[in-house]
Amino acid sequence: WPNLRRTPEQNGLIEGIRALKAMVRKHTGKDLPLFSTEQGFPTARDPSKELLQAWCHIRSNLILLGEGFRFHISFHSYDFGAEPGYGFFYNLSARAYTPDKVSPKPVVPAYAAMTFLVDGHKSSGPLEGLGENAWGYTYEGPDDAIMALWSDEEKTVPLPVNAEQAEVFNWMGNSRLVAANAGKLEVAIGPSPTYVRLNKERKAE
């Protein structure tokens, strides 16, 4: 990241991906599989940047998956001397590489929660109507649909749902049931992604 205070959206990640996909279609006449590697966010060993690091990692991954990437490999597993603060884990070892002792940063449980919810799901596209500086995607699975949404500021957005209630998860995977009102679910969002899970009705065999 060129600037520790800039988010993936501020750095134009979404627009860049869509421009890339348009260029591929123009020159090949079709969509090609897309893969992402070594996208990271350094803290420069400043603990005050660790929440922003976590949010930006999760948001970047949700954007990439939401825009149709096959997979994304984040950078880097643990801190090492050459590029300070990139790691998901503190390096507690004397070894710069392959440490035998590490300790997790906030991005680790956040990544676990995201993976628990969206693994095995496929994007059905961006969520519309969230307002300015707010983003989200829907990921479809065999038994449920997961909506992930976030904003640069705290706000409440209405989501149209075909259910009496939905399970809402915070960015660390803690959930609660929220009742819908007249087909709309009021969801509070902010810089940390919020997930909404809607179960699909199974037809009788």
mmCIF file of C-alpha atoms in Angstrom:
data_model
loop_
_atom_site.group_PDB
_atom_site.id
_atom_site.type_symbol
_atom_site.label_atom_id
_atom_site.label_comp_id
_atom_site.label_asym_id
_atom_site.label_seq_id
_atom_site.Cartn_x
_atom_site.Cartn_y
_atom_site.Cartn_z
ATOM 1 C CA TRP A 1 0.000 0.000 0.000
ATOM 2 C CA PRO A 2 1.479 3.383 -0.911
ATOM 3 C CA ASN A 3 -0.199 5.101 2.023
ATOM 4 C CA LEU A 4 -0.968 3.506 5.405
ATOM 5 C CA ARG A 5 -4.134 5.567 5.737
ATOM 6 C CA ARG A 6 -5.637 4.565 2.393
ATOM 7 C CA THR A 7 -8.124 1.731 2.073
ATOM 8 C CA PRO A 8 -8.403 -0.615 -0.939
ATOM 9 C CA GLU A 9 -11.401 1.383 -2.152
ATOM 10 C CA GLN A 10 -9.499 4.668 -1.880
ATOM 11 C CA ASN A 11 -6.651 3.073 -3.826
ATOM 12 C CA GLY A 12 -9.056 2.246 -6.662
ATOM 13 C CA LEU A 13 -9.038 -1.543 -6.276
ATOM 14 C CA ILE A 14 -12.614 -2.024 -7.511
ATOM 15 C CA GLU A 15 -12.238 0.309 -10.499
ATOM 16 C CA GLY A 16 -8.880 -1.236 -11.370
ATOM 17 C CA ILE A 17 -10.280 -4.769 -11.362
ATOM 18 C CA ARG A 18 -13.216 -3.797 -13.558
ATOM 19 C CA ALA A 19 -10.920 -1.970 -16.002
ATOM 20 C CA LEU A 20 -8.703 -5.057 -16.172
ATOM 21 C CA LYS A 21 -11.671 -7.328 -16.851
ATOM 22 C CA ALA A 22 -12.939 -4.971 -19.568
ATOM 23 C CA MET A 23 -9.501 -4.940 -21.233
ATOM 24 C CA VAL A 24 -9.321 -8.753 -21.165
ATOM 25 C CA ARG A 25 -12.783 -9.027 -22.753
ATOM 26 C CA LYS A 26 -11.854 -6.470 -25.416
ATOM 27 C CA HIS A 27 -8.721 -8.279 -26.522
ATOM 28 C CA THR A 28 -9.764 -11.920 -26.026
ATOM 29 C CA GLY A 29 -13.501 -11.749 -26.557
ATOM 30 C CA LYS A 30 -14.155 -13.591 -23.295
ATOM 31 C CA ASP A 31 -13.541 -13.583 -19.558
ATOM 32 C CA LEU A 32 -10.395 -15.304 -18.340
ATOM 33 C CA PRO A 33 -9.710 -16.794 -14.883
ATOM 34 C CA LEU A 34 -8.213 -14.226 -12.520
ATOM 35 C CA PHE A 35 -5.868 -14.879 -9.593
ATOM 36 C CA SER A 36 -4.377 -12.517 -7.025
ATOM 37 C CA THR A 37 -1.090 -12.949 -5.155
ATOM 38 C CA GLU A 38 0.919 -11.072 -2.557
ATOM 39 C CA GLN A 39 -1.424 -8.194 -1.815
ATOM 40 C CA GLY A 40 -0.607 -6.847 1.620
ATOM 41 C CA PHE A 41 -0.800 -3.973 4.052
ATOM 42 C CA PRO A 42 2.206 -2.954 6.183
ATOM 43 C CA THR A 43 1.925 -1.544 9.677
ATOM 44 C CA ALA A 44 5.613 -0.505 9.874
ATOM 45 C CA ARG A 45 5.461 -2.183 13.309
ATOM 46 C CA ASP A 46 2.982 0.443 14.541
ATOM 47 C CA PRO A 47 0.322 -1.383 16.653
ATOM 48 C CA SER A 48 -2.152 1.459 16.070
ATOM 49 C CA LYS A 49 -2.324 0.404 12.394
ATOM 50 C CA GLU A 50 -3.280 -3.209 13.095
ATOM 51 C CA LEU A 51 -7.057 -2.738 12.991
ATOM 52 C CA LEU A 52 -6.764 -0.874 9.696
ATOM 53 C CA GLN A 53 -4.502 -3.644 8.408
ATOM 54 C CA ALA A 54 -7.120 -6.248 9.329
ATOM 55 C CA TRP A 55 -10.005 -4.310 7.794
ATOM 56 C CA CYS A 56 -8.096 -3.695 4.566
ATOM 57 C CA HIS A 57 -7.061 -7.331 4.212
ATOM 58 C CA ILE A 58 -10.615 -8.581 4.709
ATOM 59 C CA ARG A 59 -12.152 -5.934 2.475
ATOM 60 C CA SER A 60 -9.608 -6.592 -0.283
ATOM 61 C CA ASN A 61 -10.320 -10.307 -0.192
ATOM 62 C CA LEU A 62 -14.090 -9.782 -0.254
ATOM 63 C CA ILE A 63 -13.709 -7.412 -3.223
ATOM 64 C CA LEU A 64 -11.505 -9.821 -5.162
ATOM 65 C CA LEU A 65 -13.866 -12.748 -4.543
ATOM 66 C CA GLY A 66 -16.859 -10.528 -5.223
ATOM 67 C CA GLU A 67 -15.419 -9.418 -8.565
ATOM 68 C CA GLY A 68 -14.909 -13.018 -9.643
ATOM 69 C CA PHE A 69 -11.301 -13.890 -8.784
ATOM 70 C CA ARG A 70 -10.666 -17.617 -8.384
ATOM 71 C CA PHE A 71 -8.514 -17.123 -5.289
ATOM 72 C CA HIS A 72 -6.361 -14.603 -3.479
ATOM 73 C CA ILE A 73 -3.098 -15.174 -1.596
ATOM 74 C CA SER A 74 -2.370 -12.471 0.976
ATOM 75 C CA PHE A 75 1.081 -11.173 1.890
ATOM 76 C CA HIS A 76 2.614 -12.150 4.346
ATOM 77 C CA SER A 77 2.219 -14.916 6.960
ATOM 78 C CA TYR A 78 4.550 -13.361 9.538
ATOM 79 C CA ASP A 79 6.711 -10.277 10.047
ATOM 80 C CA PHE A 80 10.237 -10.333 8.739
ATOM 81 C CA GLY A 81 13.003 -7.760 8.758
ATOM 82 C CA ALA A 82 13.133 -6.680 5.130
ATOM 83 C CA GLU A 83 9.547 -5.336 5.016
ATOM 84 C CA PRO A 84 8.356 -4.579 8.556
ATOM 85 C CA GLY A 85 4.793 -5.140 9.656
ATOM 86 C CA TYR A 86 3.340 -7.028 6.695
ATOM 87 C CA GLY A 87 2.696 -10.222 8.628
ATOM 88 C CA PHE A 88 -0.538 -11.692 9.920
ATOM 89 C CA PHE A 89 1.574 -12.823 12.875
ATOM 90 C CA TYR A 90 4.247 -11.201 14.995
ATOM 91 C CA ASN A 91 7.577 -12.937 14.543
ATOM 92 C CA LEU A 92 8.727 -13.902 18.049
ATOM 93 C CA SER A 93 11.700 -15.898 16.815
ATOM 94 C CA ALA A 94 15.303 -14.922 16.305
ATOM 95 C CA ARG A 95 14.939 -16.243 12.758
ATOM 96 C CA ALA A 96 13.779 -13.769 10.115
ATOM 97 C CA TYR A 97 12.280 -16.606 8.046
ATOM 98 C CA THR A 98 10.527 -19.837 9.117
ATOM 99 C CA PRO A 99 10.088 -18.644 12.724
ATOM 100 C CA ASP A 100 9.367 -21.226 15.403
ATOM 101 C CA LYS A 101 7.362 -18.770 17.549
ATOM 102 C CA VAL A 102 4.640 -16.406 16.332
ATOM 103 C CA SER A 103 1.693 -14.480 17.819
ATOM 104 C CA PRO A 104 -1.476 -13.461 15.937
ATOM 105 C CA LYS A 105 -2.582 -9.949 15.034
ATOM 106 C CA PRO A 106 -6.289 -8.969 14.720
ATOM 107 C CA VAL A 107 -6.327 -9.955 11.043
ATOM 108 C CA VAL A 108 -5.981 -13.654 11.969
ATOM 109 C CA PRO A 109 -9.374 -14.228 13.684
ATOM 110 C CA ALA A 110 -11.004 -11.847 11.210
ATOM 111 C CA TYR A 111 -9.691 -13.904 8.298
ATOM 112 C CA ALA A 112 -10.867 -17.086 9.999
ATOM 113 C CA ALA A 113 -14.396 -15.656 10.391
ATOM 114 C CA MET A 114 -14.523 -14.536 6.768
ATOM 115 C CA THR A 115 -13.305 -17.924 5.561
ATOM 116 C CA PHE A 116 -15.833 -19.758 7.757
ATOM 117 C CA LEU A 117 -18.660 -17.762 6.195
ATOM 118 C CA VAL A 118 -17.753 -17.446 2.492
ATOM 119 C CA ASP A 119 -15.718 -20.597 1.813
ATOM 120 C CA GLY A 120 -17.507 -22.713 -0.789
ATOM 121 C CA HIS A 121 -19.587 -19.752 -1.987
ATOM 122 C CA LYS A 122 -19.521 -18.023 -5.373
ATOM 123 C CA SER A 123 -20.102 -14.343 -5.977
ATOM 124 C CA SER A 124 -23.360 -13.265 -7.535
ATOM 125 C CA GLY A 125 -22.192 -9.660 -7.797
ATOM 126 C CA PRO A 126 -22.099 -6.395 -5.892
ATOM 127 C CA LEU A 127 -24.843 -5.149 -3.594
ATOM 128 C CA GLU A 128 -26.513 -2.027 -4.945
ATOM 129 C CA GLY A 129 -28.176 0.855 -3.142
ATOM 130 C CA LEU A 130 -25.878 1.022 -0.092
ATOM 131 C CA GLY A 131 -25.180 4.714 -0.581
ATOM 132 C CA GLU A 132 -21.979 6.692 -0.895
ATOM 133 C CA ASN A 133 -18.742 5.183 0.438
ATOM 134 C CA ALA A 134 -20.385 1.840 1.160
ATOM 135 C CA TRP A 135 -19.737 -1.466 -0.593
ATOM 136 C CA GLY A 136 -20.874 -5.058 -0.506
ATOM 137 C CA TYR A 137 -21.247 -8.335 -2.362
ATOM 138 C CA THR A 138 -23.451 -11.425 -2.248
ATOM 139 C CA TYR A 139 -21.911 -14.904 -2.219
ATOM 140 C CA GLU A 140 -24.148 -17.859 -3.033
ATOM 141 C CA GLY A 141 -23.720 -21.291 -1.482
ATOM 142 C CA PRO A 142 -25.746 -24.477 -1.802
ATOM 143 C CA ASP A 143 -27.701 -23.846 1.411
ATOM 144 C CA ASP A 144 -27.412 -20.117 2.051
ATOM 145 C CA ALA A 145 -26.466 -16.718 0.720
ATOM 146 C CA ILE A 146 -23.914 -14.532 2.479
ATOM 147 C CA MET A 147 -23.961 -10.772 2.063
ATOM 148 C CA ALA A 148 -20.803 -8.928 3.136
ATOM 149 C CA LEU A 149 -21.003 -5.158 3.430
ATOM 150 C CA TRP A 150 -19.021 -2.284 4.910
ATOM 151 C CA SER A 151 -18.620 1.483 4.804
ATOM 152 C CA ASP A 152 -15.972 4.111 5.503
ATOM 153 C CA GLU A 153 -18.260 5.508 8.216
ATOM 154 C CA GLU A 154 -20.813 4.155 10.655
ATOM 155 C CA LYS A 155 -24.266 4.016 9.081
ATOM 156 C CA THR A 156 -27.402 1.890 8.880
ATOM 157 C CA VAL A 157 -28.568 0.508 5.540
ATOM 158 C CA PRO A 158 -31.781 -1.332 4.585
ATOM 159 C CA LEU A 159 -31.422 -4.694 2.851
ATOM 160 C CA PRO A 160 -34.358 -6.260 0.999
ATOM 161 C CA VAL A 161 -34.804 -9.816 2.268
ATOM 162 C CA ASN A 162 -37.308 -12.552 1.613
ATOM 163 C CA ALA A 163 -37.304 -13.799 5.195
ATOM 164 C CA GLU A 164 -38.680 -12.904 8.601
ATOM 165 C CA GLN A 165 -35.198 -12.772 10.113
ATOM 166 C CA ALA A 166 -31.539 -13.186 9.238
ATOM 167 C CA GLU A 167 -28.353 -14.083 11.051
ATOM 168 C CA VAL A 168 -25.983 -11.116 11.243
ATOM 169 C CA PHE A 169 -22.268 -11.620 11.990
ATOM 170 C CA ASN A 170 -19.696 -9.054 12.984
ATOM 171 C CA TRP A 171 -16.233 -9.166 11.458
ATOM 172 C CA MET A 172 -14.989 -11.576 14.123
ATOM 173 C CA GLY A 173 -17.771 -14.092 13.494
ATOM 174 C CA ASN A 174 -20.051 -13.318 16.452
ATOM 175 C CA SER A 175 -23.677 -13.632 15.377
ATOM 176 C CA ARG A 176 -27.153 -12.534 16.371
ATOM 177 C CA LEU A 177 -30.606 -12.906 14.857
ATOM 178 C CA VAL A 178 -32.152 -9.727 13.479
ATOM 179 C CA ALA A 179 -35.852 -9.484 12.587
ATOM 180 C CA ALA A 180 -36.886 -8.038 9.234
ATOM 181 C CA ASN A 181 -39.670 -5.490 8.938
ATOM 182 C CA ALA A 182 -41.868 -5.443 5.829
ATOM 183 C CA GLY A 183 -39.235 -7.274 3.810
ATOM 184 C CA LYS A 184 -36.345 -5.058 4.898
ATOM 185 C CA LEU A 185 -33.485 -5.746 7.264
ATOM 186 C CA GLU A 186 -31.828 -2.755 8.932
ATOM 187 C CA VAL A 187 -28.095 -3.454 9.199
ATOM 188 C CA ALA A 188 -25.515 -1.285 10.958
ATOM 189 C CA ILE A 189 -22.215 -1.197 9.043
ATOM 190 C CA GLY A 190 -18.832 0.501 9.350
ATOM 191 C CA PRO A 191 -15.161 -0.017 8.424
ATOM 192 C CA SER A 192 -15.166 -3.621 9.644
ATOM 193 C CA PRO A 193 -17.221 -5.896 7.364
ATOM 194 C CA THR A 194 -20.622 -7.136 8.501
ATOM 195 C CA TYR A 195 -22.027 -10.419 7.196
ATOM 196 C CA VAL A 196 -25.671 -11.338 6.731
ATOM 197 C CA ARG A 197 -26.611 -14.979 6.223
ATOM 198 C CA LEU A 198 -29.924 -15.988 4.667
ATOM 199 C CA ASN A 199 -30.801 -19.670 4.588
ATOM 200 C CA LYS A 200 -32.283 -21.065 1.403
ATOM 201 C CA GLU A 201 -35.459 -23.092 1.508
ATOM 202 C CA ARG A 202 -34.884 -26.649 0.370
ATOM 203 C CA LYS A 203 -37.504 -28.198 -1.867
ATOM 204 C CA ALA A 204 -38.840 -31.590 -0.880
ATOM 205 C CA GLU A 205 -37.189 -34.488 -2.691
#
